[in-house]
mmCIF file of C-alpha atoms in Angstrom:
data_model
loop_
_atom_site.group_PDB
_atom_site.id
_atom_site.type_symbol
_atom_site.label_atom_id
_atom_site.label_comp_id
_atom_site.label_asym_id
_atom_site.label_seq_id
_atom_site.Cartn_x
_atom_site.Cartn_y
_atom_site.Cartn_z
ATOM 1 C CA UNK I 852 149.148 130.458 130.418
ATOM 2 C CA UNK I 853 147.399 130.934 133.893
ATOM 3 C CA UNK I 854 150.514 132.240 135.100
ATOM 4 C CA UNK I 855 151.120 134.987 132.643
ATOM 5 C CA UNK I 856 149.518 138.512 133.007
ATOM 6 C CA UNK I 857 145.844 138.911 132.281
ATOM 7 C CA UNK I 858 144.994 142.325 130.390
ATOM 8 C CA UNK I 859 141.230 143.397 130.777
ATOM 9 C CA UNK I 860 141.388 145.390 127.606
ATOM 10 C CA UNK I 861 140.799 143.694 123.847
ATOM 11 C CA UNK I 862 141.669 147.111 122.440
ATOM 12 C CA UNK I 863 145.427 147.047 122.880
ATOM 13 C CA UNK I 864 146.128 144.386 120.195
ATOM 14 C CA UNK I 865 145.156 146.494 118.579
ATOM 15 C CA UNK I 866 147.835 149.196 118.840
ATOM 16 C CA UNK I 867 150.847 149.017 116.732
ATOM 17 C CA UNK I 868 153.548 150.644 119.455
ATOM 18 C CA UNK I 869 152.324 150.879 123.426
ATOM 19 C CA UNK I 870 153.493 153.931 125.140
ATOM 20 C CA UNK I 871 154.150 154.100 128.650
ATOM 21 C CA UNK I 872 154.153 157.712 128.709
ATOM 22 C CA UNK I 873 154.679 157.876 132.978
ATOM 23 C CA UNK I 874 157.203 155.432 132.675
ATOM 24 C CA UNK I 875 158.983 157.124 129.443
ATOM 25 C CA UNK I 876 159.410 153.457 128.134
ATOM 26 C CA UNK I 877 157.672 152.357 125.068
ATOM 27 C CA UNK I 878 157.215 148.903 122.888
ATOM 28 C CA UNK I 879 158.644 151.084 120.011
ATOM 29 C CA UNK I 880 161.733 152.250 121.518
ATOM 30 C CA UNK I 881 162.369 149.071 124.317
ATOM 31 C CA UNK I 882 162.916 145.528 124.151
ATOM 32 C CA UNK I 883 160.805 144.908 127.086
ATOM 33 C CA UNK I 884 161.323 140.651 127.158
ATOM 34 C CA UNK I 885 165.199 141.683 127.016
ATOM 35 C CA UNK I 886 164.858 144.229 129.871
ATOM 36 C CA UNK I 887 162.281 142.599 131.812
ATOM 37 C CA UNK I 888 161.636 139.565 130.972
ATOM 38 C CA UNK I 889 163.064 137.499 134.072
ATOM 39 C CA UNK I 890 161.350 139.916 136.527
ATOM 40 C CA UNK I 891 159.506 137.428 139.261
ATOM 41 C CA UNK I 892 159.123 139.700 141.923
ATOM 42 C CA UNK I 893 157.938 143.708 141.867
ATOM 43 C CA UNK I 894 158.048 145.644 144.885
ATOM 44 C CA UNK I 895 155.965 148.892 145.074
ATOM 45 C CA UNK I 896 156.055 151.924 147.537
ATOM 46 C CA UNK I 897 155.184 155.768 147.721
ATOM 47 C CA UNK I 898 158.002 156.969 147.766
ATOM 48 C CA UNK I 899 161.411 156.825 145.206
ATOM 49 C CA UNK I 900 164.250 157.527 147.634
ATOM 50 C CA UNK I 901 162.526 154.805 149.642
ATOM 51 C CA UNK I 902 162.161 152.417 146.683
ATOM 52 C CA UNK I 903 165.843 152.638 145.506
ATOM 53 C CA UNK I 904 166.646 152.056 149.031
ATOM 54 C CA UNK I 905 165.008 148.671 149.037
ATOM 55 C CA UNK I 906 166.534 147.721 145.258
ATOM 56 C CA UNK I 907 170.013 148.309 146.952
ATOM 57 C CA UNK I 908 168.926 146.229 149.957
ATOM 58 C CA UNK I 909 168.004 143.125 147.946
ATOM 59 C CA UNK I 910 170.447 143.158 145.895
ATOM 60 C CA UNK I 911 172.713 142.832 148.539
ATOM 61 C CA UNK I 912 170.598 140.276 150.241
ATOM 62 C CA UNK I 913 170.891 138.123 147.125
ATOM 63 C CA UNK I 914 174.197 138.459 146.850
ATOM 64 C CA UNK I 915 173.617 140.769 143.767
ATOM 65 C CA UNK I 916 175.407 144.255 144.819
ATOM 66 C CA UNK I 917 177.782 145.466 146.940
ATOM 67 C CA UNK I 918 177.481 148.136 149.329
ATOM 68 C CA UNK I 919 177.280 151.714 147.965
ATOM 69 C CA UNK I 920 177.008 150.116 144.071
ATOM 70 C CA UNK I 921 174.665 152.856 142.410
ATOM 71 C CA UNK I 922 171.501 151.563 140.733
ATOM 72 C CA UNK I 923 170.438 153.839 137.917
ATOM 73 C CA UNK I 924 166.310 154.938 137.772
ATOM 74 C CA UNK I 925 164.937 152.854 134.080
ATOM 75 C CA UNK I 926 161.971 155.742 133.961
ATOM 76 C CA UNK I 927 165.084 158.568 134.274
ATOM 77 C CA UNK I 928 163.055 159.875 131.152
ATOM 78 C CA UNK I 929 160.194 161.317 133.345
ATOM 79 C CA UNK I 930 159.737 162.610 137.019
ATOM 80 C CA UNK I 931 156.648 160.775 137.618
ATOM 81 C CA UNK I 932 157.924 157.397 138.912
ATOM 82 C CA UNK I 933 161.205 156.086 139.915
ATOM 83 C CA UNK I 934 162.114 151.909 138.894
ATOM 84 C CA UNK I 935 164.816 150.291 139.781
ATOM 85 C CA UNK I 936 165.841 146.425 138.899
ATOM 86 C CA UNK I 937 168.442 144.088 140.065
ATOM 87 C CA UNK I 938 167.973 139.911 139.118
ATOM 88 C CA UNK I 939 164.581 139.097 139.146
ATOM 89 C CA UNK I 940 163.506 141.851 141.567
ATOM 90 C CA UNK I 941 161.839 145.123 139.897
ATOM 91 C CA UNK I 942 161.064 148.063 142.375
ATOM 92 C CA UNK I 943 158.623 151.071 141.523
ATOM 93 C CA UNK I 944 157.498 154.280 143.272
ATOM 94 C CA UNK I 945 153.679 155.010 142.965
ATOM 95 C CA UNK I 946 153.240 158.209 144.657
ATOM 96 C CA UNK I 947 150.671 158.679 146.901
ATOM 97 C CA UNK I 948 147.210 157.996 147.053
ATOM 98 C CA UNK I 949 144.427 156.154 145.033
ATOM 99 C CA UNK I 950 145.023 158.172 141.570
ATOM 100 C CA UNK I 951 148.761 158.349 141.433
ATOM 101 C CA UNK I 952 149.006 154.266 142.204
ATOM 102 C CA UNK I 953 146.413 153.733 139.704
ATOM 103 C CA UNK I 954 148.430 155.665 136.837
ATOM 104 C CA UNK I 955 151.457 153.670 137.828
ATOM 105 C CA UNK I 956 149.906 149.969 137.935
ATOM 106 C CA UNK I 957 148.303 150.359 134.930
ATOM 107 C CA UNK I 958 151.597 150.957 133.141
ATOM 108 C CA UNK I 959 153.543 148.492 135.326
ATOM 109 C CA UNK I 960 150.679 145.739 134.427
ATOM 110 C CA UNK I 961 151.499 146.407 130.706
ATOM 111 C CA UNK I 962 155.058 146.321 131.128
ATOM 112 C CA UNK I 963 154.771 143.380 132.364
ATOM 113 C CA UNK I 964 152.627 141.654 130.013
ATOM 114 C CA UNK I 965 155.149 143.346 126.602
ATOM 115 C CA UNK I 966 157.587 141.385 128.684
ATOM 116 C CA UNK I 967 156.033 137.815 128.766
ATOM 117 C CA UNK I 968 156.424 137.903 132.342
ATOM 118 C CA UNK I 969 154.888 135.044 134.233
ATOM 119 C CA UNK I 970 154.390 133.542 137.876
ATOM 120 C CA UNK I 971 154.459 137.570 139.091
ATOM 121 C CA UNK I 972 154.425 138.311 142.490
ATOM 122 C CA UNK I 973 153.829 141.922 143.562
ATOM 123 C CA UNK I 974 153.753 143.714 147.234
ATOM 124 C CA UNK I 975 153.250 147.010 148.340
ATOM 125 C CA UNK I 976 155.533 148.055 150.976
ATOM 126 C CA UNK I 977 154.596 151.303 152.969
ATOM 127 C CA UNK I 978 153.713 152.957 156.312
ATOM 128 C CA UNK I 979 151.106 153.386 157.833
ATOM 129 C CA UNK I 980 148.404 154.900 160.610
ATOM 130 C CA UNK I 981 147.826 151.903 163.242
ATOM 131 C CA UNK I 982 144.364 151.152 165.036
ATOM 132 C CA UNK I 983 144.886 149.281 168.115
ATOM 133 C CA UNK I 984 148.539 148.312 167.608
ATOM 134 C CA UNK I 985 151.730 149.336 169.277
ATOM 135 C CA UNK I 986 153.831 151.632 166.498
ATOM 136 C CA UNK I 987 156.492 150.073 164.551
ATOM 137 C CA UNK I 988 153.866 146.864 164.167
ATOM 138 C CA UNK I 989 153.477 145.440 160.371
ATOM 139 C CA UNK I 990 150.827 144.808 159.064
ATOM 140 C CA UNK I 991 150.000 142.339 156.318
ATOM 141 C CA UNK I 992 146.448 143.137 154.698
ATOM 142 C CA UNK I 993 143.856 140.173 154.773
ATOM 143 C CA UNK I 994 141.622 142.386 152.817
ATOM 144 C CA UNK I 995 141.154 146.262 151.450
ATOM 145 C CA UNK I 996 138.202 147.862 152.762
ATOM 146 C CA UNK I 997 136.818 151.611 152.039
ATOM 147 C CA UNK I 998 135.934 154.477 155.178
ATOM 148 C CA UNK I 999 132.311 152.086 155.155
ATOM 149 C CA UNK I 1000 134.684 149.006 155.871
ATOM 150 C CA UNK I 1001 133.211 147.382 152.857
ATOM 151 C CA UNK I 1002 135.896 144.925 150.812
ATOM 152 C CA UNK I 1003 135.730 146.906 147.532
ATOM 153 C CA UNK I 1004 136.561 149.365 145.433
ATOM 154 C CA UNK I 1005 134.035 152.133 143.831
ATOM 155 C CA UNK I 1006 134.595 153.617 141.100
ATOM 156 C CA UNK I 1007 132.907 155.848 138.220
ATOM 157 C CA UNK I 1008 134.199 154.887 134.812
ATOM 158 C CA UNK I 1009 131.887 156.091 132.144
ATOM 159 C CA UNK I 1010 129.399 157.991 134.410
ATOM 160 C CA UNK I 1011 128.338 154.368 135.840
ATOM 161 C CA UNK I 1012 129.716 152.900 139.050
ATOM 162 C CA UNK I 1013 131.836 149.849 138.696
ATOM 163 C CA UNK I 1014 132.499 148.371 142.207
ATOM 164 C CA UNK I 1015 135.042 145.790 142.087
ATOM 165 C CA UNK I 1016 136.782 143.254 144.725
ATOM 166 C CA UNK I 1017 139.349 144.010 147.109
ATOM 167 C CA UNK I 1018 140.581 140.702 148.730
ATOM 168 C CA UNK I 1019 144.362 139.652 148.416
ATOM 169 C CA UNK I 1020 146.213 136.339 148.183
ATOM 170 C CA UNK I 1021 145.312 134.257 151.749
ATOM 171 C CA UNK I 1022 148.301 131.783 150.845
ATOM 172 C CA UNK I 1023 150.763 134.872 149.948
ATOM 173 C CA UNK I 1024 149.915 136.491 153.771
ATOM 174 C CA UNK I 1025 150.025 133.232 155.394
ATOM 175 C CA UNK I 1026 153.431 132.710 153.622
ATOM 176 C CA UNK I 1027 154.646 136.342 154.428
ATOM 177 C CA UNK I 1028 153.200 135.953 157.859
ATOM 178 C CA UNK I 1029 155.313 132.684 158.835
ATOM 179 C CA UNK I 1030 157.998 134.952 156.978
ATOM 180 C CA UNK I 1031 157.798 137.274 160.073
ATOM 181 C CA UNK I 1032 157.894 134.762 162.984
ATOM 182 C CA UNK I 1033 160.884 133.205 161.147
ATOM 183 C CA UNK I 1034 162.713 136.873 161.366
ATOM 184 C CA UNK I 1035 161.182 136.884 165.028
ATOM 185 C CA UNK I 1036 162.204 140.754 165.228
ATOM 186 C CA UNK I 1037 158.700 143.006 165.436
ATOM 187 C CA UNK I 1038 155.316 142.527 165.758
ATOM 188 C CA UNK I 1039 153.005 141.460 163.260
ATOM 189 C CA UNK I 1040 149.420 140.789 162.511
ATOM 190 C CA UNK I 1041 147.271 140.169 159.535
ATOM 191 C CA UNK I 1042 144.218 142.291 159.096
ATOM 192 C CA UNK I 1043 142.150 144.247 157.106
ATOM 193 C CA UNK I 1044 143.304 147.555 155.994
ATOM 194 C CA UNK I 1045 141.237 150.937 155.283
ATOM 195 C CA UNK I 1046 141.770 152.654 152.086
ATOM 196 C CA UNK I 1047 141.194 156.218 152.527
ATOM 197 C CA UNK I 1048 140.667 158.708 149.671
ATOM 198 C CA UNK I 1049 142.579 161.712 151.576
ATOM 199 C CA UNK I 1050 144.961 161.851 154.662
ATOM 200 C CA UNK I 1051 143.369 164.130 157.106
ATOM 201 C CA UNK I 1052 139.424 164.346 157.278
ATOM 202 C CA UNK I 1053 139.107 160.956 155.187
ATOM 203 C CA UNK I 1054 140.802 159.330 158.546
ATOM 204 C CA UNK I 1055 139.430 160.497 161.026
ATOM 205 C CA UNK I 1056 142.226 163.122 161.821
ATOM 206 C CA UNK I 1057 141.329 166.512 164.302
ATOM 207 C CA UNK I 1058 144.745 168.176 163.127
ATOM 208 C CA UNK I 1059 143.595 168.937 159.324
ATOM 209 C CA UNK I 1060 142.855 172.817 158.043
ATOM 210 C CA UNK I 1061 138.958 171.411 157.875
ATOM 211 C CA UNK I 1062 137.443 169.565 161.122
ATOM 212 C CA UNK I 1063 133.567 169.459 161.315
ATOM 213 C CA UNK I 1064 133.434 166.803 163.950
ATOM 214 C CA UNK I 1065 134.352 166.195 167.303
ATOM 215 C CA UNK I 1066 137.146 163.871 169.266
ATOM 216 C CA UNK I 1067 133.901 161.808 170.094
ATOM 217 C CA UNK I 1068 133.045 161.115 167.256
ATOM 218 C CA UNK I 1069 136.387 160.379 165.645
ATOM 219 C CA UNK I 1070 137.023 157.961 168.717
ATOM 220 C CA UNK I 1071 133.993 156.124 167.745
ATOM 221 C CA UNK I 1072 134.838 155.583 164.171
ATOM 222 C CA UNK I 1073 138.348 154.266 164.181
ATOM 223 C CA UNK I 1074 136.920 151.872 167.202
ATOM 224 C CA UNK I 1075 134.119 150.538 164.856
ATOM 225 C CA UNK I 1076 136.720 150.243 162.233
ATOM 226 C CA UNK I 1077 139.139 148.169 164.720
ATOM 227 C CA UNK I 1078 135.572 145.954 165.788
ATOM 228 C CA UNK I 1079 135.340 145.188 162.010
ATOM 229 C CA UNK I 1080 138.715 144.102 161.463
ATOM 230 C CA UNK I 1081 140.938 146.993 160.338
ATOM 231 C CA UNK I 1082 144.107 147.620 161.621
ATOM 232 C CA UNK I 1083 145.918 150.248 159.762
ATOM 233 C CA UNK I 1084 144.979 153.090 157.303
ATOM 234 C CA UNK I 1085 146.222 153.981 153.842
ATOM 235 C CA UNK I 1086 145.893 155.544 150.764
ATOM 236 C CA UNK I 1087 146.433 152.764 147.906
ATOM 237 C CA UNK I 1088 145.645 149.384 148.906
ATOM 238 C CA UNK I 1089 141.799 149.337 147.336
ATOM 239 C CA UNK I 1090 142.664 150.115 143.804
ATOM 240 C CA UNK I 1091 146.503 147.980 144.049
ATOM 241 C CA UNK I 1092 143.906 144.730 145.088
ATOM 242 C CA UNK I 1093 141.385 145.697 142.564
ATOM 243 C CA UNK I 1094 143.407 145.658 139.773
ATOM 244 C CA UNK I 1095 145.816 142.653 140.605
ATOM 245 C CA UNK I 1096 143.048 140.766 141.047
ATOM 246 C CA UNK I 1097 141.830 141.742 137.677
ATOM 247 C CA UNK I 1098 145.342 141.028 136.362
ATOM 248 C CA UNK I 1099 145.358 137.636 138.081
ATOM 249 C CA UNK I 1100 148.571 138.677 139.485
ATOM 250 C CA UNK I 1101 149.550 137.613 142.924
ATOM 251 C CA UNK I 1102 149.338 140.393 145.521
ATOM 252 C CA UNK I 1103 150.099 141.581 148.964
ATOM 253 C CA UNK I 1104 150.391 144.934 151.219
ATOM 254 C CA UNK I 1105 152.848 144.916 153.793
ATOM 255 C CA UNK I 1106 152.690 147.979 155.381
ATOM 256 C CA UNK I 1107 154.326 149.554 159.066
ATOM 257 C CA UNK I 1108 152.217 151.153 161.254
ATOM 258 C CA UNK I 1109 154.100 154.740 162.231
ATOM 259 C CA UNK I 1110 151.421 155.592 165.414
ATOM 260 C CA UNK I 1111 148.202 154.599 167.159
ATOM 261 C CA UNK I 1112 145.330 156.628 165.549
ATOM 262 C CA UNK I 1113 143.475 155.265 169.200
ATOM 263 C CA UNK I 1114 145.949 157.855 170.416
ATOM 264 C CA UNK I 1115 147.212 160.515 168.585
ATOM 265 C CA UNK I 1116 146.979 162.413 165.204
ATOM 266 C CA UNK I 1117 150.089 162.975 164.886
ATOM 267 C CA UNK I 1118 153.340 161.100 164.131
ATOM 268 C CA UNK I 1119 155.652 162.276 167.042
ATOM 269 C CA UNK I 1120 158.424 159.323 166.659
ATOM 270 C CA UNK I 1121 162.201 160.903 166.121
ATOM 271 C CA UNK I 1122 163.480 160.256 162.218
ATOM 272 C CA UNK I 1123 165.949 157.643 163.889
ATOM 273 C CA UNK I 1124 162.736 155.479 164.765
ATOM 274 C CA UNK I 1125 160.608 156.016 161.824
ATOM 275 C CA UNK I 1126 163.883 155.061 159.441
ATOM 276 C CA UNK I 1127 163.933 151.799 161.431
ATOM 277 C CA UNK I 1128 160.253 151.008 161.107
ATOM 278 C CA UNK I 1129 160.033 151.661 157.659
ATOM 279 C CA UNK I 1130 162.545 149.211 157.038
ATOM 280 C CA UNK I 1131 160.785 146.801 158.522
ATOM 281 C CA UNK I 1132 158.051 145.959 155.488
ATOM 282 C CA UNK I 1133 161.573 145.703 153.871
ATOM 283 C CA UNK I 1134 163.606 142.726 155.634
ATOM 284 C CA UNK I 1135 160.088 141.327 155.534
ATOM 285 C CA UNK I 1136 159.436 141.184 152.090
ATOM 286 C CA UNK I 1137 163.229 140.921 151.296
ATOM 287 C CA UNK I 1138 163.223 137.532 153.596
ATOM 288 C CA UNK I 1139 160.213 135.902 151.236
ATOM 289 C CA UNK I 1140 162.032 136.703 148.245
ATOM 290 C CA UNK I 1141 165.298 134.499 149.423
ATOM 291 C CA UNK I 1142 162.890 131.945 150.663
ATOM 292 C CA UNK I 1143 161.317 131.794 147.640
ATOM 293 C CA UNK I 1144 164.588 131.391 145.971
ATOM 294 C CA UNK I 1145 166.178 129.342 148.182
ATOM 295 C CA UNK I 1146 168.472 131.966 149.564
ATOM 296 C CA UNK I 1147 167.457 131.217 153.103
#
């Protein structure tokens, strides 16, 4: 039973039908152990073209697919989230940021659990803002820390803050790590990641439509986040540990770093690059998955 999905909340036995109203899927209306049930491996990522990209990719990898084979979008029903599925591999879109990925996991956790899944592993794959690291570098996140570059995760939930724990799977990153040097094709490192609450001020950034500090003083910050360990910023990882660990799922963050915040603001890379990077969280995390079933 350890290795089956955890829920944190007593009052869903309760319930007669679940409805997961972002997903448009619903215990009434689905057979979720028929649909779902031999899911062993959910990949998660901002954004849906991105995430469909990545189903068609392992499925070819596994010998699942064949070039150009269309894979249709299970939440079609709603224009929230995208999820795709091929063998045991499930992919999801989360939008961006802290609220949207929050939304999302607590609906994919569920799904999961109607489905009697067990032994789940689930990564974020992503991009990036690099501190200290040449771009195109991947990072795989030791541990989720907030703009204090403390290992948790605040938040309010009936007028009282809950803080809760950000750290992620040490074996998983190790594993994912010798992944990496086995693909010997780009950099990468294992460190902690910033969460950020918004993309411009929230990191540091002079380029935003609101700017009450100086280049000084933005300097100073991302180098006292690279002294305590960060090396890339984000907008999901905090709540994505948080509530895996809650889950007693098995979690990870792979993420590509598009610049050097040390730098520039600004991602200045042509779309030929940044298509290639972004791939790269991709053959990583699509290399574990055929190592972990043998396909290697």
């Amino acid at each position: 039973r350890e290795k089956f999905i955890h829920l944190c909340n007593p009052h869903l036995e309760k319930m007669k039908e679940d409805i997961l109203y972002h997903f448009a899927l619903g215990t009434g209306t689905h057979d979720f152990p028929a649909l779902f049930g031999d899911v062993k491996f959910v990949c998660v990522g901002g954004s849906p073209s991105r995430m469909k990209a990545f189903i068609a990719y392992i499925a070819e990898e596994l010998g699942l697919g064949s070039p150009g084979c269309d894979y249709p979008n299970i939440c079609a029903g709603t224009d929230r989230y995208a999820m795709y599925k091929v063998g045991p591999v499930l992919s999801v879109s989360h939008g961006m940021g802290i609220p949207s990925i929050s939304i999302m996991l607590h609906e994919l956790i569920k799904l999961l659990y109607h489905a009697k899944c067990c032994d789940i592993t689930i990564i974020r794959i992503g991009t990036s803002g690099g501190i200290g690291l040449e771009p195109g570098s991947v990072v795989i996140t030791r541990q989720s820390v907030d703009a204090t570059f403390k290992p948790q995760l605040e938040q309010v939930v009936l007028g009282k803050t809950v803080i809760r724990s950000t750290n992620l799977d040490e074996q998983l990153a190790k594993e994912l790590m010798q992944c990496s040097k086995e693909i010997g094709q780009f950099n990468t490192v294992i460190g902690n990641t910033m969460c950020t609450l918004d993309f411009y001020e929230g990191q540091g950034r002079l380029d935003g439509a609101i700017c009450l500090y100086s280049e000084e003083e933005k300097l100073q910050y991302l180098k006292d986040a690279y002294d305590s360990g960060v090396r890339n910023i984000e907008m999901e990882s905090s709540v994505f540990a948080a509530m895996c660990n809650l889950s007693g799922v098995k979690a990870a963050v792979v993420c590509v770093t598009l610049l050097n915040r040390l730098e520039r603001d600004q991602i200045s890379s042509s779309h030929d690059i940044l298509v290639e990077y972004q791939q790269r969280p991709q053959k990583l995390v699509g290399y574990f998955i055929k190592k972990s079933l043998g396909k290697v």
